[in-house]
Amino acid sequence: MAFYCSRLLGLFLLCSSSSVVGYVRAQFLSPDFYNSSCPGLVSIVQAEMRREVAAESRMGASVLRLFYHDCFVNGCDASVLLDDTQAFAGEKNAGPNARSLRGYDVIDGIKAKVEATCAAIVSCADILALAALEGTVLLGGPSWRVQLGRRDATTASQSAANRELPSPSATLNDLISLFVSKGFSAQEMTALSGAHTLGSARCVNFRSHVYGDADVDPAFAAKRLRNCPAVTGFGDDNWEPLDAQSPAGFDTAYYQNLMLRQGLLRSDQELFNGGSQDSVVKMYSSNAAAFRNDFAAAMEKMAAMSPLTWPNGQIRLNCRRVN
C-alpha cells in the first residue's frame, strides 16, 4: 500500500508526519477507489441488493439501519458486523442492536460474491456503505456519492454502542446533543431521522410511548396496542411499521405522521412536540425535494465519519471476524 503515499506526495518518508498522514487518509477515499482493482464492485452490490429487496422490501431499510449503527460507533468501519470473541464483546448484542438489527447475512452474501471476483481487495465497510445506498434507492430514496477506500476494524465495542446510539425514548435535547457530538446540526438530525419513513420497530421499543404518553393520537395508539400487549415480556418482538402510511416507500409521510401525533417511537414524536424542530418537520412534510436533498447530503456526511484507512485496519475476508 506504500505506493499510495508515493503517488500522492512523491516522498513516501513524509507519510510518517502526523499532519501529512491526515492529509493522505483524506485522499484515500474516492468514489473511484476500486475502478481498476475491482471494476465490477458496484454492479455486484446492486444485483445482490435488488434480489434481497425483491424478496423482502423491508431489507432495504434494515441494511440502511445497519450502516447507520455502524457509523455512529467509532466511524464507518464495519465493526458492527463482528461477532463476539474472547477478546471483546461485539456491538451486535448491545442494547440498541440485539434482536432488532438485521441484514448481516445480506452483507455476508455480497461479500462472498465480491471475494469470488476481487479477492482480498474490498472492505466490508465499503460493501456496507454501497449496500445502504442501493437499498435506499430501491425503495424510492435519493442517491448520494459514496466515497470508497475504507478499511475494516479489528475490534468492536459493545459499551460504545450502548453509549453512542440514540434510545427510542430519547428526548429532543438528548437527540440534538448526541448528533451535535457527531458533527451534525439539529436540522441534519431531523433529516436523517426521516429514514424512519422505512422499516419497523419492536413492541418493546414503542410500548411505553403508545401506552403512556399524552402526545399520541388515541386512534393510532389503539391500533398499535392490538399487536403490543401492555405486559412487558409479552409480544416484545412483535413489529409495527415506523411509517404506517407507506412502510416500504421513501417519502415524506414520516413527517406528516409526526404532525398528526402518530410517531411510533417517543424519539420520533419528540421532533414535533413544541420544540425547535417543529418548523423543520413542517417544511419536510410538504417539500419532498428539500427532504431528499438534505437527507442525501447528511448521509454523505455520515459516511465520512472517522473513516478507517491505511495503514490502520485490514480488509477482512469474512465480515464476521478478523483475519
Short mmCIF file of C-alpha atoms in Angstrom, two decimals:
data_model
loop_
_atom_site.label_atom_id
_atom_site.label_comp_id
_atom_site.label_asym_id
_atom_site.label_seq_id
_atom_site.Cartn_x
_atom_site.Cartn_y
_atom_site.Cartn_z
CA MET A 1 0.00 0.00 0.00
CA ALA A 2 3.00 2.33 0.19
CA PHE A 3 2.52 3.35 -3.43
CA TYR A 4 -0.47 5.47 -2.42
CA CYS A 5 1.76 7.71 -0.32
CA SER A 6 4.41 7.98 -3.01
CA ARG A 7 1.87 8.68 -5.69
CA LEU A 8 0.17 11.40 -3.68
CA LEU A 9 3.18 13.11 -2.21
CA GLY A 10 6.19 11.96 -4.17
CA LEU A 11 8.04 11.43 -0.88
CA PHE A 12 6.97 8.30 1.00
CA LEU A 13 9.04 9.28 4.02
CA LEU A 14 6.76 12.26 4.61
CA CYS A 15 3.97 9.84 5.50
CA SER A 16 5.44 9.49 8.97
CA SER A 17 4.36 13.04 9.77
CA SER A 18 1.03 13.07 11.61
CA SER A 19 -0.24 16.09 9.68
CA VAL A 20 0.65 14.50 6.36
CA VAL A 21 -0.91 11.20 7.39
CA GLY A 22 -4.18 13.07 7.99
CA TYR A 23 -3.96 14.53 4.50
CA VAL A 24 -3.15 11.19 2.92
CA ARG A 25 -6.03 9.47 4.69
CA ALA A 26 -8.43 12.06 3.32
CA GLN A 27 -7.12 11.39 -0.17
CA PHE A 28 -7.63 7.63 0.15
CA LEU A 29 -11.41 7.98 -0.05
CA SER A 30 -12.74 8.33 -3.56
CA PRO A 31 -15.81 7.15 -5.48
CA ASP A 32 -13.33 5.69 -8.00
CA PHE A 33 -11.19 3.82 -5.47
CA TYR A 34 -11.94 0.36 -6.92
CA ASN A 35 -12.28 1.31 -10.59
CA SER A 36 -9.11 -0.57 -11.51
CA SER A 37 -8.82 -3.16 -8.73
CA CYS A 38 -12.48 -4.29 -8.68
CA PRO A 39 -14.41 -2.66 -11.55
CA GLY A 40 -17.48 -4.88 -11.09
CA LEU A 41 -18.00 -3.99 -7.41
CA VAL A 42 -20.95 -1.63 -7.76
CA SER A 43 -22.74 -3.96 -10.18
CA ILE A 44 -22.36 -6.87 -7.76
CA VAL A 45 -23.77 -4.87 -4.85
CA GLN A 46 -26.65 -3.57 -6.94
CA ALA A 47 -27.60 -7.02 -8.23
CA GLU A 48 -27.50 -8.61 -4.77
CA MET A 49 -29.49 -5.81 -3.15
CA ARG A 50 -32.09 -5.93 -5.92
CA ARG A 51 -32.52 -9.62 -5.24
CA GLU A 52 -32.76 -9.16 -1.47
CA VAL A 53 -35.20 -6.24 -1.60
CA ALA A 54 -37.37 -8.04 -4.17
CA ALA A 55 -37.61 -10.95 -1.74
CA GLU A 56 -38.30 -8.68 1.27
CA SER A 57 -38.72 -4.94 0.78
CA ARG A 58 -38.01 -4.33 4.46
CA MET A 59 -34.41 -5.44 3.90
CA GLY A 60 -33.55 -2.14 2.23
CA ALA A 61 -34.41 -0.33 5.45
CA SER A 62 -32.61 -2.95 7.55
CA VAL A 63 -29.33 -2.52 5.69
CA LEU A 64 -29.64 1.28 5.87
CA ARG A 65 -30.08 1.00 9.66
CA LEU A 66 -27.16 -1.42 9.87
CA PHE A 67 -24.95 1.16 8.19
CA TYR A 68 -26.13 3.94 10.49
CA HIS A 69 -25.49 1.83 13.60
CA ASP A 70 -22.01 1.06 12.30
CA CYS A 71 -21.04 4.65 11.54
CA PHE A 72 -22.23 6.12 14.84
CA VAL A 73 -19.90 3.84 16.83
CA ASN A 74 -16.26 4.71 16.12
CA GLY A 75 -16.95 5.56 12.49
CA CYS A 76 -17.93 3.57 9.40
CA ASP A 77 -15.53 0.67 9.91
CA ALA A 78 -17.76 -2.45 9.76
CA SER A 79 -17.20 -3.09 13.47
CA VAL A 80 -20.93 -3.74 13.86
CA LEU A 81 -20.53 -6.86 11.70
CA LEU A 82 -18.04 -8.56 14.02
CA ASP A 83 -19.16 -11.49 16.15
CA ASP A 84 -18.18 -11.65 19.82
CA THR A 85 -14.76 -13.08 20.62
CA GLN A 86 -12.83 -13.83 23.79
CA ALA A 87 -11.03 -10.51 23.27
CA PHE A 88 -14.10 -8.26 23.01
CA ALA A 89 -17.88 -8.13 23.28
CA GLY A 90 -19.16 -7.09 19.88
CA GLU A 91 -21.76 -4.49 19.01
CA LYS A 92 -24.37 -6.94 17.76
CA ASN A 93 -25.63 -7.63 21.28
CA ALA A 94 -25.62 -4.04 22.51
CA GLY A 95 -28.99 -2.81 23.75
CA PRO A 96 -29.94 -0.83 20.60
CA ASN A 97 -28.91 -3.71 18.32
CA ALA A 98 -29.77 -7.02 20.00
CA ARG A 99 -32.74 -8.82 18.44
CA SER A 100 -33.50 -5.89 16.16
CA LEU A 101 -30.52 -5.09 13.95
CA ARG A 102 -30.57 -7.32 10.89
CA GLY A 103 -29.08 -7.71 7.43
CA TYR A 104 -25.81 -9.35 8.47
CA ASP A 105 -26.43 -12.30 6.20
CA VAL A 106 -27.10 -9.94 3.28
CA ILE A 107 -23.69 -8.33 3.71
CA ASP A 108 -22.13 -11.79 4.06
CA GLY A 109 -23.68 -12.80 0.74
CA ILE A 110 -22.47 -9.70 -1.06
CA LYS A 111 -19.00 -10.10 0.43
CA ALA A 112 -18.82 -13.70 -0.83
CA LYS A 113 -19.70 -12.60 -4.36
CA VAL A 114 -17.16 -9.78 -4.22
CA GLU A 115 -14.42 -12.06 -2.88
CA ALA A 116 -15.05 -14.51 -5.71
CA THR A 117 -14.36 -11.71 -8.20
CA CYS A 118 -11.86 -9.47 -6.36
CA ALA A 119 -10.20 -11.44 -3.58
CA ALA A 120 -8.92 -9.52 -0.53
CA ILE A 121 -9.47 -6.11 -2.14
CA VAL A 122 -12.80 -4.64 -0.99
CA SER A 123 -13.51 -3.90 2.67
CA CYS A 124 -16.69 -4.94 4.44
CA ALA A 125 -17.09 -1.28 5.43
CA ASP A 126 -17.27 -0.19 1.78
CA ILE A 127 -19.64 -3.02 0.89
CA LEU A 128 -21.98 -1.94 3.70
CA ALA A 129 -21.83 1.70 2.55
CA LEU A 130 -22.74 0.74 -1.03
CA ALA A 131 -25.47 -1.67 0.09
CA ALA A 132 -27.10 1.01 2.27
CA LEU A 133 -27.21 3.38 -0.68
CA GLU A 134 -28.63 0.78 -3.03
CA GLY A 135 -31.25 -0.36 -0.52
CA THR A 136 -32.44 3.22 -0.11
CA VAL A 137 -32.60 3.88 -3.85
CA LEU A 138 -34.52 0.66 -4.48
CA LEU A 139 -37.21 1.86 -2.07
CA GLY A 140 -37.54 5.19 -3.87
CA GLY A 141 -34.99 7.17 -1.90
CA PRO A 142 -32.36 9.58 -3.19
CA SER A 143 -28.85 8.71 -4.28
CA TRP A 144 -25.68 10.18 -2.84
CA ARG A 145 -22.00 9.96 -3.60
CA VAL A 146 -20.29 7.07 -1.79
CA GLN A 147 -16.64 7.64 -1.04
CA LEU A 148 -14.69 4.38 -1.02
CA GLY A 149 -11.38 3.21 0.37
CA ARG A 150 -12.28 2.43 3.97
CA ARG A 151 -10.66 -0.43 5.82
CA ASP A 152 -12.21 -2.74 8.38
CA ALA A 153 -11.91 -2.58 12.15
CA THR A 154 -10.17 -5.39 14.02
CA THR A 155 -12.19 -4.86 17.20
CA ALA A 156 -15.63 -3.71 18.31
CA SER A 157 -17.09 -2.03 21.38
CA GLN A 158 -20.39 -3.08 22.90
CA SER A 159 -20.07 -0.38 25.55
CA ALA A 160 -19.62 2.32 22.89
CA ALA A 161 -22.70 1.07 21.03
CA ASN A 162 -24.75 1.25 24.23
CA ARG A 163 -23.47 4.76 24.87
CA GLU A 164 -23.47 6.34 21.42
CA LEU A 165 -26.64 5.10 19.72
CA PRO A 166 -29.85 7.01 20.48
CA SER A 167 -32.53 5.47 22.65
CA PRO A 168 -36.09 5.11 21.28
CA SER A 169 -37.18 7.08 24.34
CA ALA A 170 -34.68 9.91 23.84
CA THR A 171 -35.83 13.48 24.32
CA LEU A 172 -35.26 16.18 21.73
CA ASN A 173 -32.40 17.59 23.78
CA ASP A 174 -30.85 14.12 24.01
CA LEU A 175 -31.04 13.69 20.26
CA ILE A 176 -29.64 17.11 19.44
CA SER A 177 -26.77 16.67 21.90
CA LEU A 178 -25.87 13.25 20.52
CA PHE A 179 -25.93 14.36 16.89
CA VAL A 180 -24.03 17.56 17.62
CA SER A 181 -21.35 15.45 19.29
CA LYS A 182 -21.04 13.58 15.99
CA GLY A 183 -20.77 16.79 13.97
CA PHE A 184 -24.37 17.16 12.81
CA SER A 185 -26.69 20.12 13.17
CA ALA A 186 -30.18 19.74 14.63
CA GLN A 187 -31.70 20.03 11.14
CA GLU A 188 -29.36 17.33 9.81
CA MET A 189 -30.50 15.14 12.68
CA THR A 190 -34.13 15.71 11.68
CA ALA A 191 -33.32 14.92 8.05
CA LEU A 192 -31.55 11.69 8.99
CA SER A 193 -34.47 10.72 11.23
CA GLY A 194 -36.53 10.69 8.04
CA ALA A 195 -35.01 7.26 7.37
CA HIS A 196 -37.88 6.12 9.60
CA THR A 197 -40.14 6.53 6.61
CA LEU A 198 -38.84 2.97 6.07
CA GLY A 199 -38.64 -0.04 8.35
CA SER A 200 -40.26 -1.23 11.56
CA ALA A 201 -39.78 -1.19 15.32
CA ARG A 202 -40.25 -3.80 18.04
CA CYS A 203 -43.06 -3.52 20.56
CA VAL A 204 -40.56 -3.33 23.41
CA ASN A 205 -39.27 -0.07 21.93
CA PHE A 206 -42.61 1.70 21.49
CA ARG A 207 -44.81 0.17 24.21
CA SER A 208 -44.22 2.87 26.83
CA HIS A 209 -44.84 5.61 24.26
CA VAL A 210 -48.16 4.39 22.90
CA TYR A 211 -49.44 3.31 26.31
CA GLY A 212 -48.34 6.16 28.48
CA ASP A 213 -47.63 9.38 26.57
CA ALA A 214 -50.21 12.12 26.20
CA ASP A 215 -48.76 13.29 22.89
CA VAL A 216 -50.01 10.25 20.92
CA ASP A 217 -53.10 10.21 18.74
CA PRO A 218 -55.53 7.85 20.58
CA ALA A 219 -56.76 6.07 17.45
CA PHE A 220 -53.19 5.50 16.28
CA ALA A 221 -52.22 4.16 19.72
CA ALA A 222 -55.21 1.81 19.85
CA LYS A 223 -54.21 0.16 16.56
CA ARG A 224 -50.62 -0.31 17.70
CA LEU A 225 -51.71 -1.86 21.00
CA ARG A 226 -53.51 -4.70 19.23
CA ASN A 227 -50.06 -6.08 18.40
CA CYS A 228 -48.27 -4.94 21.54
CA PRO A 229 -49.61 -6.20 24.88
CA ALA A 230 -49.23 -3.97 27.90
CA VAL A 231 -47.29 -6.52 29.94
CA THR A 232 -43.54 -6.48 29.44
CA GLY A 233 -42.30 -9.79 28.10
CA PHE A 234 -45.41 -10.46 26.03
CA GLY A 235 -45.17 -9.53 22.39
CA ASP A 236 -41.87 -7.72 22.87
CA ASP A 237 -40.66 -8.86 19.46
CA ASN A 238 -43.84 -8.00 17.57
CA TRP A 239 -43.14 -5.42 14.88
CA GLU A 240 -45.02 -2.36 13.67
CA PRO A 241 -44.04 -0.11 10.74
CA LEU A 242 -42.41 3.17 11.69
CA ASP A 243 -44.47 4.80 8.93
CA ALA A 244 -47.87 3.13 8.75
CA GLN A 245 -48.88 5.15 5.67
CA SER A 246 -46.18 3.84 3.34
CA PRO A 247 -43.81 1.50 5.21
CA ALA A 248 -41.93 0.34 2.11
CA GLY A 249 -41.65 3.68 0.31
CA PHE A 250 -39.24 6.55 0.82
CA ASP A 251 -41.42 9.67 1.07
CA THR A 252 -42.45 12.50 3.40
CA ALA A 253 -45.21 10.55 5.18
CA TYR A 254 -43.00 10.12 8.25
CA TYR A 255 -43.09 13.88 8.87
CA GLN A 256 -46.80 14.07 8.09
CA ASN A 257 -47.36 11.36 10.68
CA LEU A 258 -45.48 13.36 13.32
CA MET A 259 -47.74 16.34 12.71
CA LEU A 260 -50.72 14.02 13.32
CA ARG A 261 -49.17 12.77 16.60
CA GLN A 262 -48.54 9.40 15.01
CA GLY A 263 -44.83 8.92 15.68
CA LEU A 264 -44.31 5.29 16.67
CA LEU A 265 -41.26 5.93 18.87
CA ARG A 266 -41.07 8.59 21.53
CA SER A 267 -37.82 9.80 19.94
CA ASP A 268 -39.71 10.29 16.66
CA GLN A 269 -42.54 12.31 18.15
CA GLU A 270 -40.04 14.48 20.00
CA LEU A 271 -39.17 16.06 16.64
CA PHE A 272 -42.66 17.57 16.55
CA ASN A 273 -43.64 18.31 20.10
CA GLY A 274 -43.48 22.07 20.55
CA GLY A 275 -39.72 22.25 20.19
CA SER A 276 -37.10 23.67 17.87
CA GLN A 277 -37.61 21.12 15.09
CA ASP A 278 -41.35 21.66 14.58
CA SER A 279 -40.71 24.08 11.70
CA VAL A 280 -38.28 21.65 10.04
CA VAL A 281 -40.80 18.81 10.28
CA LYS A 282 -43.48 21.03 8.74
CA MET A 283 -41.15 22.01 5.91
CA TYR A 284 -40.12 18.43 5.10
CA SER A 285 -43.73 17.22 5.32
CA SER A 286 -44.68 19.32 2.31
CA ASN A 287 -41.37 19.68 0.47
CA ALA A 288 -40.16 16.32 -0.76
CA ALA A 289 -37.29 17.85 -2.74
CA ALA A 290 -35.87 19.59 0.33
CA PHE A 291 -36.10 16.40 2.40
CA ARG A 292 -34.46 14.26 -0.27
CA ASN A 293 -31.65 16.74 -0.84
CA ASP A 294 -30.97 17.22 2.86
CA PHE A 295 -31.17 13.51 3.59
CA ALA A 296 -28.70 12.67 0.83
CA ALA A 297 -26.27 15.38 1.99
CA ALA A 298 -26.48 14.18 5.60
CA MET A 299 -25.94 10.55 4.54
CA GLU A 300 -22.86 11.52 2.57
CA LYS A 301 -21.59 13.37 5.63
CA MET A 302 -22.34 10.42 7.91
CA ALA A 303 -20.49 8.04 5.60
CA ALA A 304 -17.37 10.19 6.05
CA MET A 305 -17.39 9.93 9.86
CA SER A 306 -13.91 8.91 11.12
CA PRO A 307 -13.02 6.68 8.16
CA LEU A 308 -10.56 3.92 8.98
CA THR A 309 -7.94 3.96 6.24
CA TRP A 310 -4.49 2.52 5.50
CA PRO A 311 -2.27 1.80 7.37
CA ASN A 312 -4.94 1.11 10.01
CA GLY A 313 -7.35 -1.79 10.00
CA GLN A 314 -7.46 -4.55 7.42
CA ILE A 315 -9.51 -5.92 4.54
CA ARG A 316 -11.46 -8.62 6.36
CA LEU A 317 -12.01 -11.73 4.28
CA ASN A 318 -15.02 -12.67 6.42
CA CYS A 319 -17.05 -9.73 7.68
CA ARG A 320 -17.87 -11.53 10.93
CA ARG A 321 -14.30 -12.00 12.11
CA VAL A 322 -10.82 -10.53 11.81
CA ASN A 323 -8.29 -12.21 9.54
#
